[in-house]
Tab-separated table of C-alpha atoms in Angstrom:
chain	number	residue	atom	x	y	z
A	534	MET	CA	65.285	41.311	22.735
A	535	GLU	CA	67.206	40.377	19.579
A	536	ALA	CA	65.083	43.896	17.978
A	537	ILE	CA	67.297	45.644	20.546
A	538	GLY	CA	70.144	43.768	19.993
A	539	LEU	CA	70.213	44.808	16.643
A	540	ALA	CA	69.334	47.968	17.494
A	541	PHE	CA	72.885	48.137	18.803
A	542	GLY	CA	74.842	46.867	16.154
A	543	MET	CA	73.553	49.493	13.917
A	544	VAL	CA	74.058	52.346	16.599
A	545	PHE	CA	77.283	51.258	17.834
A	546	ASN	CA	79.379	50.691	14.850
A	547	LEU	CA	82.325	52.732	13.485
A	548	GLN	CA	79.943	54.328	10.658
A	549	THR	CA	76.955	55.752	12.571
A	550	MET	CA	79.745	56.967	15.549
A	551	LEU	CA	81.749	59.716	13.499
A	552	VAL	CA	78.366	60.289	12.003
A	553	ILE	CA	77.058	61.153	15.806
A	554	ALA	CA	80.933	62.859	16.631
A	555	GLY	CA	80.459	65.345	13.269
A	556	ALA	CA	77.282	66.108	13.545
A	557	SER	CA	77.375	67.008	17.143
A	558	LEU	CA	79.953	69.738	15.933
A	559	PHE	CA	77.877	70.793	13.418
A	560	GLY	CA	74.964	71.540	16.325
A	561	LEU	CA	76.910	73.177	19.284
A	562	PHE	CA	78.697	76.402	15.945
A	563	VAL	CA	75.142	76.331	14.224
A	564	GLY	CA	73.465	76.553	17.713
A	565	ALA	CA	76.196	78.728	19.406
A	566	VAL	CA	76.473	81.648	15.558
A	567	PRO	CA	73.908	84.091	16.928
A	568	GLY	CA	70.895	84.262	13.790
A	569	LEU	CA	71.751	80.317	12.976
A	570	THR	CA	69.092	77.845	14.199
A	571	ALA	CA	68.384	74.602	15.199
A	572	THR	CA	65.793	73.853	11.830
A	573	MET	CA	68.591	75.768	9.418
A	574	ALA	CA	71.511	73.044	11.352
A	575	THR	CA	68.722	70.040	10.777
A	576	ALA	CA	67.868	71.191	6.404
A	577	LEU	CA	71.525	71.887	5.601
A	578	LEU	CA	71.913	67.950	7.190
A	579	VAL	CA	69.371	66.564	5.351
A	580	PRO	CA	70.864	66.960	1.059
A	581	VAL	CA	74.521	64.783	3.478
A	582	THR	CA	71.577	62.167	4.822
A	583	PHE	CA	71.088	61.390	0.783
A	584	PHE	CA	74.393	59.247	1.228
A	585	MET	CA	73.257	57.957	4.375
A	586	PRO	CA	71.580	54.193	5.650
A	587	PRO	CA	68.648	55.684	7.975
A	588	ILE	CA	70.286	55.089	11.352
A	589	PRO	CA	72.959	57.059	10.756
A	590	ALA	CA	70.984	60.074	8.713
A	591	ILE	CA	68.158	60.030	11.543
A	592	ALA	CA	71.312	59.840	14.043
A	593	ALA	CA	73.262	63.259	12.036
A	594	ILE	CA	69.438	65.024	12.760
A	595	VAL	CA	68.710	63.974	16.962
A	596	THR	CA	72.260	64.614	17.671
A	597	ALA	CA	72.671	68.088	16.193
A	598	THR	CA	69.481	69.331	17.023
A	599	ALA	CA	70.318	68.431	20.484
A	600	MET	CA	73.358	69.800	20.796
A	601	ALA	CA	72.139	73.482	18.909
A	602	ILE	CA	69.655	73.572	21.546
A	603	PHE	CA	72.029	73.406	24.196
A	604	SER	CA	74.830	75.735	22.059
A	605	GLY	CA	72.531	78.575	21.497
A	606	ASP	CA	72.986	79.348	24.861
A	607	VAL	CA	76.152	79.672	25.119
A	608	PRO	CA	75.597	83.036	23.248
A	609	GLY	CA	73.260	84.507	25.062
A	610	CYS	CA	74.771	83.791	27.741
A	611	LEU	CA	78.533	85.973	26.993
A	612	LEU	CA	76.413	88.174	24.604
A	613	ARG	CA	72.717	88.562	25.370
A	614	MET	CA	72.339	87.162	21.741
A	615	PRO	CA	70.922	83.725	21.861
A	616	GLY	CA	71.745	81.698	19.069
A	617	THR	CA	68.710	79.559	18.913
A	618	PRO	CA	65.292	80.822	18.867
A	619	ALA	CA	64.450	78.330	22.118
A	620	SER	CA	67.454	79.892	23.966
A	621	ALA	CA	65.655	83.636	23.318
A	622	ALA	CA	63.148	82.848	26.943
A	623	TYR	CA	65.934	83.395	29.193
A	624	THR	CA	68.636	84.853	27.581
A	625	ASP	CA	68.404	88.830	29.467
A	626	GLU	CA	68.591	85.960	32.810
A	627	ALA	CA	71.949	84.100	31.537
A	628	TYR	CA	73.736	87.398	30.675
A	629	ALA	CA	72.538	89.677	34.146
A	630	MET	CA	74.140	86.581	35.154
A	631	THR	CA	77.428	87.371	33.580
A	632	ARG	CA	77.251	90.460	34.698
A	633	LYS	CA	77.328	89.561	38.012
A	634	GLY	CA	80.465	87.150	37.583
A	635	GLN	CA	78.137	84.010	37.390
A	636	ALA	CA	79.065	82.924	33.834
A	637	GLU	CA	80.570	79.981	34.324
A	638	LEU	CA	77.063	78.701	37.054
A	639	ALA	CA	74.993	79.794	34.540
A	640	LEU	CA	76.567	78.451	31.645
A	641	GLY	CA	76.711	74.638	33.386
A	642	ALA	CA	73.514	75.097	34.280
A	643	GLY	CA	72.453	75.529	31.088
A	644	LEU	CA	74.212	72.195	30.268
A	645	VAL	CA	74.095	70.306	33.014
A	646	PHE	CA	69.521	70.716	32.959
A	647	SER	CA	69.509	70.768	29.387
A	648	ALA	CA	70.887	67.330	29.838
A	649	ILE	CA	69.589	66.212	32.272
A	650	GLY	CA	65.642	67.048	30.045
A	651	GLY	CA	66.799	65.962	27.638
A	652	LEU	CA	66.595	62.458	28.740
A	653	PHE	CA	63.839	63.014	30.810
A	654	GLY	CA	61.578	63.026	28.015
A	655	THR	CA	63.764	60.192	26.152
A	656	LEU	CA	62.517	58.692	29.056
A	657	VAL	CA	58.883	59.054	27.917
A	658	LEU	CA	60.009	59.003	24.732
A	659	ILE	CA	60.507	54.983	24.935
A	660	VAL	CA	57.769	54.565	28.214
A	661	SER	CA	54.647	56.609	26.640
A	662	ALA	CA	54.768	57.443	23.040
A	663	PRO	CA	51.534	55.985	22.287
A	664	THR	CA	50.062	56.932	25.203
A	665	LEU	CA	50.959	60.634	24.908
A	666	ALA	CA	50.384	60.619	20.926
A	667	GLU	CA	46.802	59.806	21.083
A	668	PHE	CA	46.728	62.452	23.838
A	669	ALA	CA	47.840	65.000	21.597
A	670	LEU	CA	45.279	63.756	18.402
A	671	ARG	CA	42.499	64.882	20.576
A	672	PHE	CA	44.019	68.506	20.599
A	673	SER	CA	41.514	70.239	17.947
A	674	SER	CA	40.871	74.010	17.554
A	675	PHE	CA	39.347	75.192	19.755
A	676	GLU	CA	42.161	73.416	23.039
A	677	TYR	CA	44.884	74.464	20.946
A	678	PHE	CA	43.455	78.550	20.955
A	679	TRP	CA	43.306	78.350	25.084
A	680	LEU	CA	46.667	77.003	24.845
A	681	VAL	CA	47.973	80.084	23.023
A	682	LEU	CA	46.287	82.026	25.138
A	683	LEU	CA	47.827	80.384	27.956
A	684	GLY	CA	51.101	81.129	26.428
A	685	LEU	CA	50.647	84.329	25.635
A	686	THR	CA	49.604	85.258	29.344
A	687	CYS	CA	53.453	84.274	29.812
A	688	ALA	CA	54.454	87.256	28.239
A	689	ILE	CA	52.864	89.390	31.110
A	690	VAL	CA	54.581	87.758	33.823
A	691	ILE	CA	57.596	87.162	32.899
A	692	THR	CA	56.969	91.631	33.005
A	693	ALA	CA	54.900	91.384	36.247
A	694	GLU	CA	57.337	94.063	37.176
A	695	ARG	CA	55.736	96.294	34.163
A	696	PRO	CA	52.719	94.910	33.501
A	697	LEU	CA	51.236	98.103	31.309
A	698	LYS	CA	54.526	97.758	28.594
A	699	GLY	CA	54.103	94.033	28.586
A	700	ILE	CA	50.793	94.052	27.128
A	701	VAL	CA	51.953	97.130	24.937
A	702	SER	CA	55.607	95.218	23.341
A	703	LEU	CA	53.276	91.623	22.935
A	704	LEU	CA	49.827	94.384	21.201
A	705	LEU	CA	53.098	95.279	18.699
A	706	GLY	CA	54.293	91.419	18.914
A	707	LEU	CA	50.876	90.168	17.672
A	708	LEU	CA	50.970	93.172	15.368
A	709	VAL	CA	53.685	91.660	13.697
A	710	ALA	CA	52.671	88.916	13.306
A	711	SER	CA	49.402	89.954	11.496
A	712	VAL	CA	51.109	90.769	8.477
A	713	GLY	CA	50.564	89.498	5.076
A	714	LEU	CA	47.363	86.843	3.962
A	715	ASP	CA	44.240	87.320	6.803
A	716	ASN	CA	43.096	83.969	7.972
A	717	PRO	CA	40.747	82.115	5.874
A	718	GLY	CA	40.176	84.896	3.518
A	719	GLY	CA	43.484	85.011	1.695
A	720	HIS	CA	43.292	88.714	1.465
A	721	PRO	CA	46.751	90.832	2.219
A	722	ARG	CA	47.015	92.546	5.163
A	723	PHE	CA	49.095	95.827	6.320
A	724	THR	CA	51.704	94.450	2.721
A	725	PHE	CA	51.666	98.007	1.409
A	726	GLY	CA	51.935	96.547	-1.538
A	727	VAL	CA	55.181	94.801	-0.954
A	728	PRO	CA	54.878	91.376	-2.569
A	729	GLU	CA	57.823	90.043	0.400
A	730	LEU	CA	55.287	90.770	2.498
A	731	LEU	CA	52.424	88.641	1.529
A	732	GLY	CA	54.582	85.586	3.383
A	733	GLY	CA	54.181	87.429	6.781
A	734	ILE	CA	57.435	88.610	9.004
A	735	GLY	CA	59.841	86.400	9.118
A	736	MET	CA	60.265	85.330	13.029
A	737	ILE	CA	63.390	84.525	12.721
A	738	PRO	CA	65.070	87.596	11.562
A	739	MET	CA	63.021	89.641	13.570
A	740	MET	CA	64.344	87.602	17.234
A	741	ILE	CA	68.111	88.494	15.542
A	742	GLY	CA	67.048	91.739	14.870
A	743	MET	CA	65.477	92.483	18.022
A	744	PHE	CA	68.165	90.352	20.306
A	745	ALA	CA	71.615	90.774	18.304
A	746	VAL	CA	71.554	93.817	16.505
A	747	SER	CA	70.148	96.130	18.700
A	748	GLU	CA	73.233	94.640	21.099
A	749	ILE	CA	75.156	95.459	18.694
A	750	ILE	CA	73.297	99.095	17.738
A	751	ARG	CA	73.151	99.802	21.518
A	752	PHE	CA	77.742	99.409	21.869
A	753	ALA	CA	78.087	101.669	18.357
A	754	VAL	CA	76.203	104.404	20.616
A	755	ASP	CA	77.684	104.157	23.765
A	756	THR	CA	80.467	101.836	23.883
A	757	SER	CA	80.604	102.110	27.199
A	758	ALA	CA	77.491	100.311	27.979
A	759	ARG	CA	77.207	97.138	29.498
A	760	PRO	CA	79.899	96.152	29.340
A	761	LEU	CA	81.294	92.351	30.115
A	762	ILE	CA	83.364	91.411	32.750
A	763	VAL	CA	86.389	89.913	30.905
A	764	ASP	CA	88.658	88.748	33.728
A	765	GLN	CA	85.851	86.707	35.624
A	766	PRO	CA	87.242	82.929	34.569
A	767	ILE	CA	85.456	79.738	33.691
A	768	HIS	CA	86.876	76.832	35.031
A	769	ASN	CA	84.582	74.494	36.063
A	770	VAL	CA	80.814	74.195	34.724
A	771	PHE	CA	80.262	71.753	37.129
A	772	ARG	CA	80.371	73.067	40.089
A	773	GLY	CA	78.038	72.860	41.944
A	774	MET	CA	75.491	71.687	39.741
A	775	TRP	CA	74.785	69.272	42.934
A	776	THR	CA	74.002	71.734	44.750
A	777	LEU	CA	71.019	73.283	42.429
A	778	THR	CA	70.223	69.832	42.122
A	779	LYS	CA	69.353	69.280	45.458
A	780	ARG	CA	67.647	72.405	45.788
A	781	TYR	CA	65.305	73.012	43.107
A	782	PRO	CA	64.575	69.534	42.392
A	783	VAL	CA	60.980	70.386	41.865
A	784	GLN	CA	61.688	73.026	38.368
A	785	ILE	CA	64.303	70.593	37.489
A	786	LEU	CA	61.185	67.825	37.201
A	787	ARG	CA	58.283	70.841	36.324
A	788	GLY	CA	60.089	72.045	33.036
A	789	SER	CA	61.092	68.496	32.141
A	790	VAL	CA	57.738	67.264	32.586
A	791	LEU	CA	56.132	70.863	30.687
A	792	GLY	CA	58.583	70.754	27.876
A	793	THR	CA	58.212	67.164	26.881
A	794	LEU	CA	53.605	67.585	26.955
A	795	VAL	CA	54.084	71.118	24.565
A	796	GLY	CA	56.662	68.703	22.426
A	797	ALA	CA	54.924	66.137	22.419
A	798	LEU	CA	51.500	68.756	20.706
A	799	PRO	CA	51.562	69.025	16.458
A	800	GLY	CA	53.059	72.817	16.097
A	801	ALA	CA	54.633	73.814	19.839
A	802	GLY	CA	58.321	72.808	19.958
A	803	ALA	CA	61.144	74.124	22.380
A	804	ASP	CA	60.584	77.349	21.532
A	805	ILE	CA	57.139	77.889	22.663
A	806	ALA	CA	58.120	75.057	25.734
A	807	ALA	CA	60.770	77.194	27.447
A	808	TRP	CA	58.924	80.596	26.791
A	809	MET	CA	56.203	78.987	29.657
A	810	SER	CA	58.889	77.502	31.803
A	811	TYR	CA	60.562	80.333	32.465
A	812	ALA	CA	56.493	82.230	33.112
A	813	ILE	CA	55.345	79.222	35.381
A	814	SER	CA	58.871	79.404	37.119
A	815	LYS	CA	58.462	82.668	38.176
A	816	LYS	CA	55.165	83.089	38.906
A	817	SER	CA	55.588	79.405	41.388
A	818	SER	CA	58.875	80.918	42.480
A	819	LYS	CA	59.522	81.671	46.629
A	820	GLU	CA	61.864	84.746	44.945
A	821	PRO	CA	60.052	86.229	42.044
A	822	GLU	CA	61.829	89.176	42.792
A	823	LYS	CA	64.845	88.424	42.049
A	824	PHE	CA	64.118	86.966	38.394
A	825	GLY	CA	65.560	89.697	35.748
A	826	THR	CA	68.596	90.124	38.466
A	827	GLY	CA	70.401	87.454	37.565
A	828	HIS	CA	68.289	84.349	39.109
A	829	VAL	CA	69.454	80.807	37.772
A	830	GLU	CA	66.565	78.936	38.755
A	831	GLY	CA	64.355	79.844	35.995
A	832	ILE	CA	67.316	79.115	33.733
A	833	ILE	CA	67.294	75.770	35.604
A	834	GLU	CA	63.479	75.338	34.642
A	835	SER	CA	63.132	76.198	31.141
A	836	GLY	CA	66.780	74.380	29.884
A	837	ALA	CA	65.267	71.228	31.091
A	838	ALA	CA	61.598	71.988	29.280
A	839	ASN	CA	63.541	73.077	25.794
A	840	ASN	CA	65.556	69.879	25.702
A	841	SER	CA	62.695	67.370	26.912
A	842	ALA	CA	60.736	68.764	24.159
A	843	ILE	CA	63.320	67.833	21.459
A	844	ALA	CA	62.057	64.212	22.195
A	845	GLY	CA	57.941	65.369	22.927
A	846	ALA	CA	57.982	66.763	19.235
A	847	TRP	CA	59.335	62.902	18.044
A	848	ILE	CA	56.297	61.826	19.573
A	849	PRO	CA	53.769	62.445	17.331
A	850	ALA	CA	56.159	62.203	14.948
A	851	LEU	CA	57.357	58.554	14.855
A	852	VAL	CA	53.793	56.955	16.331
A	853	PHE	CA	51.073	59.588	13.583
A	854	GLY	CA	53.528	60.841	11.301
A	855	ILE	CA	52.573	63.967	12.757
A	856	PRO	CA	55.283	66.601	13.074
A	857	GLY	CA	56.000	67.955	16.804
A	858	ASP	CA	57.685	71.067	15.387
A	859	SER	CA	59.769	72.368	12.300
A	860	ILE	CA	62.416	69.570	13.306
A	861	THR	CA	60.730	66.930	13.276
A	862	ALA	CA	59.134	67.912	10.434
A	863	ILE	CA	61.934	67.710	8.286
A	864	VAL	CA	63.041	63.940	10.240
A	865	ILE	CA	59.961	62.380	8.203
A	866	GLY	CA	60.599	63.485	5.020
A	867	VAL	CA	63.819	61.884	5.761
A	868	LEU	CA	61.572	59.008	7.352
A	869	TYR	CA	59.933	58.588	4.595
A	870	MET	CA	63.159	58.618	1.664
A	871	LYS	CA	64.883	55.834	4.164
A	872	ASN	CA	61.567	53.351	4.040
A	873	MET	CA	61.138	53.860	7.839
A	874	ASN	CA	57.002	55.485	6.331
A	875	PRO	CA	56.395	55.888	10.493
A	876	GLY	CA	53.199	55.319	11.909
A	877	PRO	CA	52.537	51.749	14.240
A	878	VAL	CA	53.587	49.261	11.559
A	879	MET	CA	57.338	50.941	11.980
A	880	PHE	CA	56.744	49.587	15.988
A	881	THR	CA	54.960	46.081	15.209
A	882	GLN	CA	57.928	45.303	12.210
A	883	ASN	CA	60.811	47.564	12.555
A	884	PRO	CA	61.131	47.754	16.084
A	885	GLN	CA	64.883	47.858	15.956
A	886	ASN	CA	64.762	50.556	14.498
A	887	ILE	CA	63.094	52.467	16.597
A	888	TYR	CA	64.822	51.059	19.547
A	889	ALA	CA	67.943	53.199	17.518
A	890	VAL	CA	65.835	56.344	17.737
A	891	TYR	CA	66.050	55.596	21.496
A	892	LEU	CA	69.341	54.826	22.336
A	893	LEU	CA	70.523	57.368	19.559
A	894	PHE	CA	68.297	60.254	22.077
A	895	ILE	CA	70.289	58.644	24.777
A	896	LEU	CA	73.995	59.007	23.960
A	897	ALA	CA	72.888	62.729	22.281
A	898	ASN	CA	72.149	63.813	25.700
A	899	LEU	CA	74.860	61.978	27.554
A	900	ILE	CA	78.132	62.746	24.723
A	901	MET	CA	76.437	66.787	24.966
A	902	ILE	CA	78.048	66.755	29.168
A	903	PRO	CA	81.753	66.198	28.139
A	904	LEU	CA	81.371	68.044	24.666
A	905	GLY	CA	79.288	70.862	25.935
A	906	TRP	CA	82.075	71.191	28.711
A	907	TRP	CA	84.457	71.593	25.780
A	908	CYS	CA	82.153	73.950	23.349
A	909	ILE	CA	81.838	76.147	26.869
A	910	LYS	CA	85.752	76.656	26.897
A	911	VAL	CA	86.233	77.307	24.009
A	912	ALA	CA	83.321	80.343	24.014
A	913	LYS	CA	84.528	81.520	27.047
A	914	ASN	CA	87.954	83.196	24.677
A	915	LEU	CA	84.446	85.923	23.143
A	916	LEU	CA	84.913	87.013	26.761
A	917	ARG	CA	88.138	88.451	25.810
A	918	VAL	CA	87.774	89.997	22.087
A	919	PRO	CA	87.551	93.136	21.680
A	920	ARG	CA	84.025	93.946	21.999
A	921	SER	CA	85.001	96.712	18.651
A	922	VAL	CA	86.674	93.424	16.882
A	923	LEU	CA	83.682	90.926	18.261
A	924	MET	CA	80.717	93.129	16.772
A	925	PRO	CA	81.648	93.767	13.269
A	926	ILE	CA	81.859	89.656	12.894
A	927	ILE	CA	78.406	89.646	14.753
A	928	LEU	CA	77.065	91.128	12.597
A	929	LEU	CA	78.374	89.525	9.571
A	930	PHE	CA	77.015	86.768	11.322
A	931	CYS	CA	73.439	87.991	11.391
A	932	ILE	CA	74.096	89.040	7.920
A	933	VAL	CA	74.181	86.029	6.573
A	934	GLY	CA	71.718	84.299	9.033
A	935	SER	CA	69.152	86.139	7.911
A	936	PHE	CA	69.471	85.706	4.263
A	937	ALA	CA	69.986	81.682	4.578
A	938	ILE	CA	66.500	81.658	5.923
A	939	ASN	CA	64.829	82.723	2.271
A	940	ASN	CA	67.874	84.055	0.398
A	941	THR	CA	66.839	87.378	0.020
A	942	LEU	CA	68.091	90.763	1.237
A	943	PHE	CA	64.046	91.024	2.600
A	944	ASP	CA	65.575	89.214	5.417
A	945	VAL	CA	68.151	91.370	5.766
A	946	GLY	CA	66.016	94.424	6.094
A	947	VAL	CA	63.513	92.860	8.725
A	948	MET	CA	66.175	91.952	10.975
A	949	LEU	CA	68.247	95.684	11.186
A	950	ALA	CA	64.479	97.480	10.988
A	951	ALA	CA	63.930	94.810	14.196
A	952	GLY	CA	67.080	95.773	15.953
A	953	VAL	CA	66.549	99.973	15.214
A	954	PHE	CA	63.298	98.796	17.258
A	955	ALA	CA	63.991	96.512	19.529
A	956	TYR	CA	66.575	99.864	20.612
A	957	VAL	CA	64.166	101.840	21.007
A	958	LEU	CA	61.671	100.216	22.359
A	959	GLU	CA	64.645	99.190	25.680
A	960	GLU	CA	65.517	102.685	26.016
A	961	ASN	CA	61.710	103.587	26.491
A	962	GLY	CA	62.101	100.309	29.626
A	963	PHE	CA	60.107	98.304	26.640
A	964	PRO	CA	60.917	94.689	27.419
A	965	VAL	CA	61.596	92.600	23.979
A	966	ALA	CA	60.731	89.014	25.244
A	967	PRO	CA	56.736	89.787	25.131
A	968	ALA	CA	57.283	90.932	21.716
A	969	ILE	CA	59.503	88.042	20.164
A	970	LEU	CA	56.127	85.359	22.245
A	971	GLY	CA	53.376	87.590	20.589
A	972	VAL	CA	55.470	87.002	16.993
A	973	VAL	CA	56.150	83.616	17.651
A	974	LEU	CA	52.025	83.093	18.546
A	975	GLY	CA	50.004	85.146	16.660
A	976	THR	CA	49.241	83.708	13.642
A	977	MET	CA	48.613	80.164	15.344
A	978	LEU	CA	46.355	81.653	17.466
A	979	GLU	CA	44.370	83.857	14.851
A	980	GLU	CA	44.198	79.949	12.587
A	981	ASN	CA	42.593	78.032	16.031
A	982	PHE	CA	40.397	81.298	16.635
A	983	VAL	CA	38.991	81.221	12.928
A	984	THR	CA	38.795	77.453	12.636
A	985	SER	CA	37.050	77.151	15.816
A	986	MET	CA	35.167	80.037	14.863
A	987	ILE	CA	33.907	78.012	11.217
A	988	LYS	CA	33.093	75.103	13.349
A	989	ALA	CA	31.227	76.302	15.946
A	990	ASP	CA	29.474	78.767	13.345
A	991	GLY	CA	29.707	81.636	15.566
A	992	ASN	CA	28.644	80.481	18.702
A	993	LEU	CA	31.797	81.552	21.790
A	994	LEU	CA	29.739	78.972	24.419
A	995	ALA	CA	31.497	75.995	22.044
A	996	PHE	CA	35.213	77.080	23.366
A	997	PHE	CA	34.109	75.523	26.568
A	998	GLY	CA	32.364	72.516	24.443
A	999	ARG	CA	34.734	69.898	25.655
A	1000	PRO	CA	36.794	69.269	28.127
A	1001	VAL	CA	39.628	69.790	27.398
A	1002	ALA	CA	38.828	72.963	26.180
A	1003	ALA	CA	36.923	74.339	29.141
A	1004	THR	CA	40.080	72.859	31.617
A	1005	LEU	CA	42.638	75.229	29.573
A	1006	GLY	CA	39.623	78.398	29.442
A	1007	ALA	CA	39.158	78.139	32.806
A	1008	LEU	CA	42.991	78.412	33.589
A	1009	ALA	CA	43.621	80.983	31.065
A	1010	ILE	CA	40.579	83.185	32.941
A	1011	ALA	CA	42.065	82.167	35.954
A	1012	ALA	CA	45.514	83.592	35.022
A	1013	TRP	CA	44.139	87.053	33.882
A	1014	PHE	CA	41.178	87.765	37.138
A	1015	LEU	CA	42.863	85.898	40.171
A	1016	PRO	CA	45.669	87.973	40.274
A	1017	PRO	CA	44.376	91.281	40.210
A	1018	LEU	CA	41.489	90.107	42.436
A	1019	ILE	CA	43.820	88.863	45.138
A	1020	ARG	CA	45.423	92.056	44.858
A	1021	ARG	CA	42.216	94.243	45.791
A	1022	VAL	CA	41.903	91.508	48.422
A	1023	ARG	CA	45.300	91.958	50.387
A	1024	ARG	CA	44.812	95.812	50.343
A	1025	ALA	CA	41.223	95.781	51.917
A	1026	ALA	CA	41.892	93.246	54.337
A	1027	VAL	CA	45.082	95.362	55.223
A	1028	ALA	CA	42.980	98.306	55.003
């Protein structure tokens, strides 16, 4: 009890509360600007944390991350330009709701169920951190290979109405992911003598281009294309949320659980959690035909997943010092810098620090609701700005965001090329989302496959040699072959 009292004292003091307020506003801004990411928000805060005590430093990162992941939904919903990669999974769905005059419902669902997912992930972090971290550590390259394949399968599920075009788009994404030094030989591949390509094509510039720049090109080509409904009101975003909670309790729980589990797996994170959750939501829905037309069910589930993954990623980071995602990789450096070395000793010798982290997560997700409501009220004015004014401003932010990642104009070129490429794809009926997923997971797929083949000396049966790997492999194979088999059986029964 003494440790809990000390934790409350460290969190609920003037300095920490001021840091939380400032970091929240900063996170909301960064997440809402297409081209700036939650990871970038965390990285920009690191120099500031040099001058803070340990708990305020961690408070700045926790609150900024939670706010940025949520606020990435706002430009995705209003402009079809996701602010963060974690929002990209359901951007088309949210934008379709905006075009139907349901922006208020889409934004409200994103806000409320992000907070619920975040609180669920925090509860799991508090109750089960050591157990889940040990489970995640049992994953070898064999398990990760099947997990990534399941994630790639999600891309086909998302585009079930046009699977062949979805597969082509996915393969293009995997092709882009293969650019750079091959694994494990380190031989240049598809670089064409360009030094900047040795490190591969950056996922963030590509995502900015494929979602934001393609939309700008579409507007430039046809200024009447896909106009927003500028007069729709956004008053009370909480209206109807209790009804949605009662209607979709399974989806909320499933998204929160999946997000926490995926977040606890080192190297996964909120982006993959959102994609997987959206695909599972569509696959399990009683109304799958409504997905893509402006249906709130997928937003509820994947919104809960991406915020619960934030807390889940801290589980291996705190217990074993293994980052769950790029954000916690930065966090671990800050923890060491503040002499809060992660590991089991942290739980036994300095429990007040762990309890303070728990309190910060709870507080961040609670204040997300009023601050998120304020953010939405401010952002709704975007609907009133003429797109001829708005588009050049957004393009400027996209250029700045792409350049800031590596301070190189090459990433700006990647962004512009990806925008033209995505525009051509969409104009010919090819979905963009599978290509993005292929880029996100392609490198991980190759690394885990090659590592596994080296371990197994080329024996493919080794991929089924471990219980968890065999289970995941069976699930992946079932996801590929069961749907067409069921369709054939049904056709045979009808005939």
